[in-house]
Coordinates of C-alpha atoms in Angstrom, one line a residue:
Chain C
X133 CA -83.3 218.4 -90.4
X134 CA -81.0 215.7 -89.1
X135 CA -78.8 214.2 -91.9
X136 CA -78.3 210.4 -91.8
X137 CA -75.4 208.8 -93.6
X138 CA -74.7 205.1 -94.2
X139 CA -71.6 203.3 -95.1
X140 CA -70.8 201.6 -97.3
X141 CA -73.3 202.5 -100.0
X142 CA -73.0 199.0 -101.3
X143 CA -71.2 195.8 -100.4
X144 CA -70.7 192.3 -101.9
X145 CA -70.8 189.4 -99.6
X146 CA -71.3 185.6 -99.6
X147 CA -73.9 183.5 -98.0
X148 CA -72.7 182.8 -94.5
X149 CA -70.7 186.0 -94.2
X150 CA -71.0 188.4 -91.2
X151 CA -72.0 191.8 -92.4
X152 CA -72.0 195.2 -90.6
X153 CA -73.6 198.4 -91.9
X154 CA -72.8 201.7 -90.2
X155 CA -75.2 204.6 -89.9
X156 CA -74.2 208.1 -88.6
X157 CA -76.4 211.0 -87.7
X158 CA -75.4 214.7 -88.0
X159 CA -76.3 215.3 -84.4
X160 CA -76.8 213.2 -81.3
X161 CA -80.0 211.2 -81.4
X162 CA -79.7 209.0 -78.4
X163 CA -81.1 205.6 -79.4
X164 CA -83.9 206.9 -81.5
X165 CA -82.9 205.0 -84.6
X166 CA -84.6 202.4 -86.7
X167 CA -83.5 200.0 -89.4
X168 CA -85.5 198.8 -92.4
X169 CA -84.9 196.1 -95.1
X170 CA -86.1 196.6 -98.6
X171 CA -86.0 193.6 -100.9
X172 CA -86.0 194.3 -104.7
X173 CA -89.5 195.4 -105.8
X174 CA -90.9 195.2 -102.3
X175 CA -91.9 197.6 -99.6
X176 CA -89.6 198.4 -96.7
X177 CA -89.9 196.2 -93.6
X178 CA -89.0 197.2 -90.1
X179 CA -86.2 195.1 -88.6
X180 CA -84.9 197.0 -85.6
X181 CA -86.4 199.9 -83.6
X182 CA -84.9 201.9 -80.8
X183 CA -81.4 201.1 -82.1
X184 CA -81.3 197.6 -80.7
X185 CA -84.8 196.1 -80.3
X186 CA -85.6 193.3 -82.7
X187 CA -89.1 193.7 -84.3
X188 CA -91.4 190.8 -83.7
X189 CA -90.9 188.0 -86.3
X190 CA -87.4 189.2 -87.4
X191 CA -84.7 186.5 -87.3
X192 CA -82.2 186.8 -84.5
X193 CA -79.3 186.9 -87.0
X194 CA -80.1 190.6 -87.2
X195 CA -78.9 192.9 -84.5
X196 CA -78.5 196.6 -83.9
X197 CA -76.2 198.6 -81.7
X198 CA -75.1 202.1 -81.0
X199 CA -76.2 205.4 -79.5
X200 CA -75.5 209.0 -79.9
X201 CA -74.3 209.5 -83.5
X202 CA -73.0 206.1 -84.5
X203 CA -75.0 202.9 -85.1
X204 CA -74.5 199.5 -86.6
X205 CA -76.7 196.9 -88.1
X206 CA -75.1 193.4 -88.1
X207 CA -76.3 190.3 -89.9
X208 CA -74.4 187.5 -88.2
X209 CA -74.6 185.0 -91.1
X210 CA -76.1 186.1 -94.4
X211 CA -78.8 184.0 -96.0
X212 CA -80.0 184.4 -99.6
X213 CA -83.1 186.3 -98.6
X214 CA -81.0 188.9 -96.9
X215 CA -79.7 190.4 -100.1
X216 CA -81.5 193.7 -100.1
X217 CA -81.1 197.4 -99.4
X218 CA -81.0 198.5 -95.8
X219 CA -82.0 201.9 -94.5
X220 CA -81.5 203.6 -91.1
X221 CA -84.0 206.3 -90.0
X222 CA -84.0 208.7 -87.1
X223 CA -87.0 209.3 -84.9
X224 CA -85.3 211.9 -82.6
X225 CA -87.2 214.8 -84.3
X226 CA -90.5 214.6 -86.0
X227 CA -89.2 215.4 -89.4
X228 CA -88.1 211.8 -89.8
X229 CA -85.2 211.3 -92.1
X230 CA -83.6 208.2 -93.7
X231 CA -80.1 207.6 -94.9
X232 CA -79.5 206.8 -98.5
X233 CA -79.3 203.1 -98.0
X234 CA -76.8 200.2 -98.2
X235 CA -77.3 197.6 -100.9
X236 CA -76.1 194.2 -100.0
X237 CA -75.3 192.2 -103.1
X238 CA -74.2 188.6 -103.7
X239 CA -70.5 188.1 -104.3
Chain N
X94 CA -103.0 190.5 -89.3
X95 CA -102.4 194.2 -89.6
X96 CA -102.4 195.1 -93.3
X97 CA -102.3 198.2 -95.5
X98 CA -103.4 197.7 -99.1
X99 CA -102.8 200.5 -101.6
X100 CA -104.5 201.3 -104.8
X101 CA -103.0 200.3 -108.1
X102 CA -100.4 201.9 -110.4
X103 CA -101.4 205.2 -112.1
X104 CA -100.2 206.9 -115.3
X105 CA -101.0 210.6 -115.7
X106 CA -100.0 213.6 -117.8
X107 CA -98.3 216.7 -116.3
X108 CA -100.9 219.1 -114.9
X109 CA -103.4 216.3 -114.1
X110 CA -104.7 215.5 -110.7
X111 CA -104.5 212.3 -108.8
X112 CA -105.7 210.7 -105.6
X113 CA -104.2 207.3 -104.4
X114 CA -105.5 205.3 -101.4
X115 CA -104.3 203.1 -98.5
X116 CA -106.8 200.9 -96.8
X117 CA -106.1 199.5 -93.3
X118 CA -107.3 196.3 -91.8
X119 CA -106.7 194.1 -88.8
X120 CA -106.5 196.9 -86.3
X121 CA -108.5 200.0 -85.1
X122 CA -107.8 202.3 -88.0
X123 CA -108.7 205.5 -86.0
X124 CA -106.1 204.8 -83.3
X125 CA -102.9 205.0 -85.4
X126 CA -101.3 207.7 -87.6
X127 CA -100.8 206.8 -91.2
X128 CA -97.6 208.2 -92.9
X129 CA -96.9 208.6 -96.6
X130 CA -93.4 208.0 -98.0
X131 CA -91.9 208.7 -101.4
X132 CA -89.3 206.7 -103.2
X133 CA -88.1 208.2 -106.4
X134 CA -86.6 205.8 -109.0
X135 CA -83.4 204.3 -107.7
X136 CA -83.4 206.6 -104.7
X137 CA -84.1 206.5 -100.9
X138 CA -87.1 207.2 -98.7
X139 CA -88.6 210.5 -97.8
X140 CA -91.5 211.1 -95.5
X141 CA -94.2 213.4 -97.0
X142 CA -97.1 213.7 -94.6
X143 CA -98.9 212.0 -91.8
X144 CA -102.5 211.9 -90.7
X145 CA -104.4 210.7 -87.6
X146 CA -107.6 209.2 -89.0
X147 CA -109.4 209.5 -85.7
X148 CA -109.6 213.3 -86.0
X149 CA -107.8 214.0 -89.4
X150 CA -105.0 215.9 -87.6
X151 CA -102.4 216.2 -90.4
X152 CA -98.8 217.2 -90.6
X153 CA -96.6 217.8 -93.7
X154 CA -92.9 217.6 -94.3
X155 CA -91.7 221.1 -95.3
X156 CA -90.4 219.6 -98.5
X157 CA -94.0 218.6 -99.5
X158 CA -96.1 221.3 -97.8
X159 CA -98.4 222.9 -100.4
X160 CA -97.6 220.3 -103.0
X161 CA -99.8 217.4 -101.7
X162 CA -102.9 216.8 -99.6
X163 CA -103.2 214.0 -97.2
X164 CA -106.7 213.0 -96.0
X165 CA -108.6 210.1 -94.5
X166 CA -112.1 208.6 -94.4
X167 CA -112.4 206.7 -91.2
X168 CA -115.8 205.2 -92.1
X169 CA -114.0 203.0 -94.7
X170 CA -110.6 202.8 -93.0
X171 CA -108.8 204.5 -95.8
X172 CA -106.2 207.2 -96.1
X173 CA -105.4 209.2 -99.2
X174 CA -102.6 211.1 -100.9
X175 CA -103.5 213.6 -103.6
X176 CA -102.0 216.0 -106.0
X177 CA -103.9 218.8 -107.8
X178 CA -101.3 219.3 -110.6
X179 CA -98.8 216.6 -111.2
X180 CA -95.3 217.2 -112.5
X181 CA -92.9 214.8 -114.2
X182 CA -90.8 214.9 -111.1
X183 CA -93.6 213.3 -109.1
X184 CA -92.9 210.0 -110.8
X185 CA -92.1 207.7 -108.0
X186 CA -93.3 204.8 -105.8
X187 CA -95.5 206.0 -102.9
X188 CA -95.9 204.0 -99.8
X189 CA -98.2 204.3 -96.8
X190 CA -97.2 202.9 -93.5
X191 CA -98.7 202.7 -90.0
X192 CA -96.9 205.0 -87.5
X193 CA -95.9 203.0 -84.4
X194 CA -96.1 205.8 -81.9
X195 CA -98.5 207.6 -79.6
X196 CA -101.3 210.0 -80.6
X197 CA -99.1 212.8 -79.4
X198 CA -96.2 213.1 -81.7
X199 CA -93.2 214.5 -80.0
X200 CA -89.4 214.7 -80.4
X201 CA -87.1 212.2 -78.8
X202 CA -89.8 209.5 -78.8
X203 CA -89.6 205.9 -79.9
X204 CA -91.6 205.5 -83.0
X205 CA -91.3 203.8 -86.3
X206 CA -93.2 203.0 -89.6
X207 CA -94.6 199.5 -89.6
X208 CA -96.2 197.8 -91.5
X209 CA -96.0 199.3 -94.9
X210 CA -98.4 199.1 -97.8
X211 CA -97.2 197.4 -101.0
X212 CA -96.7 200.7 -102.7
X213 CA -98.4 202.6 -105.6
X214 CA -96.3 203.5 -108.6
X215 CA -97.2 206.9 -110.1
X216 CA -95.9 207.7 -113.5
X217 CA -96.2 211.2 -114.8
X218 CA -95.4 211.6 -118.5
X219 CA -96.6 213.5 -121.5

């Protein structure tokens, strides 16, 4: 299996802050990388697919970048509803794996 | 609107069986794979199994092979996840999601899980 690792595991930020979460894969995966948001008590929601493509209906303050083994999810200006846990997931091999998640908390 | 609606929370004793469901609406159910994902308390996400309701082609994660059964009834647009003998370690939230990819699942392909059901909490305790 491909191991996915995110950093940091948690962060504290304020409304309006720019936040970047990093995801690293244990082998090169091209741009076969997705990002999900999970608000407390809710199901995950797809934000970004193919490393940088914004899912329909997702606000443009979310963006994704990277290829190979290193990827970023950036939130340009945090809103209250963005406090959640974010997961990256590889789709390079069909034994899909997720990273452990990054919890974004209110400072 | 594409929607997946899961069955309600369940409480079972170790050794009991269980079948939970995921009903799709707003799209042609037989044309998209449905995937099941486990989230243990306070933990991350693990894919368990996937089924193509059109012909019931099914794949399992090696971590769950032999421990679960995934099935579907295309006449009622519903997928299922079942256990024959639950353990306390099966306590978790279980999600279904629609697989956004082609019928032929292959490596190095753009695919994703979207949308997700609301989740079914399974508690196994004596």
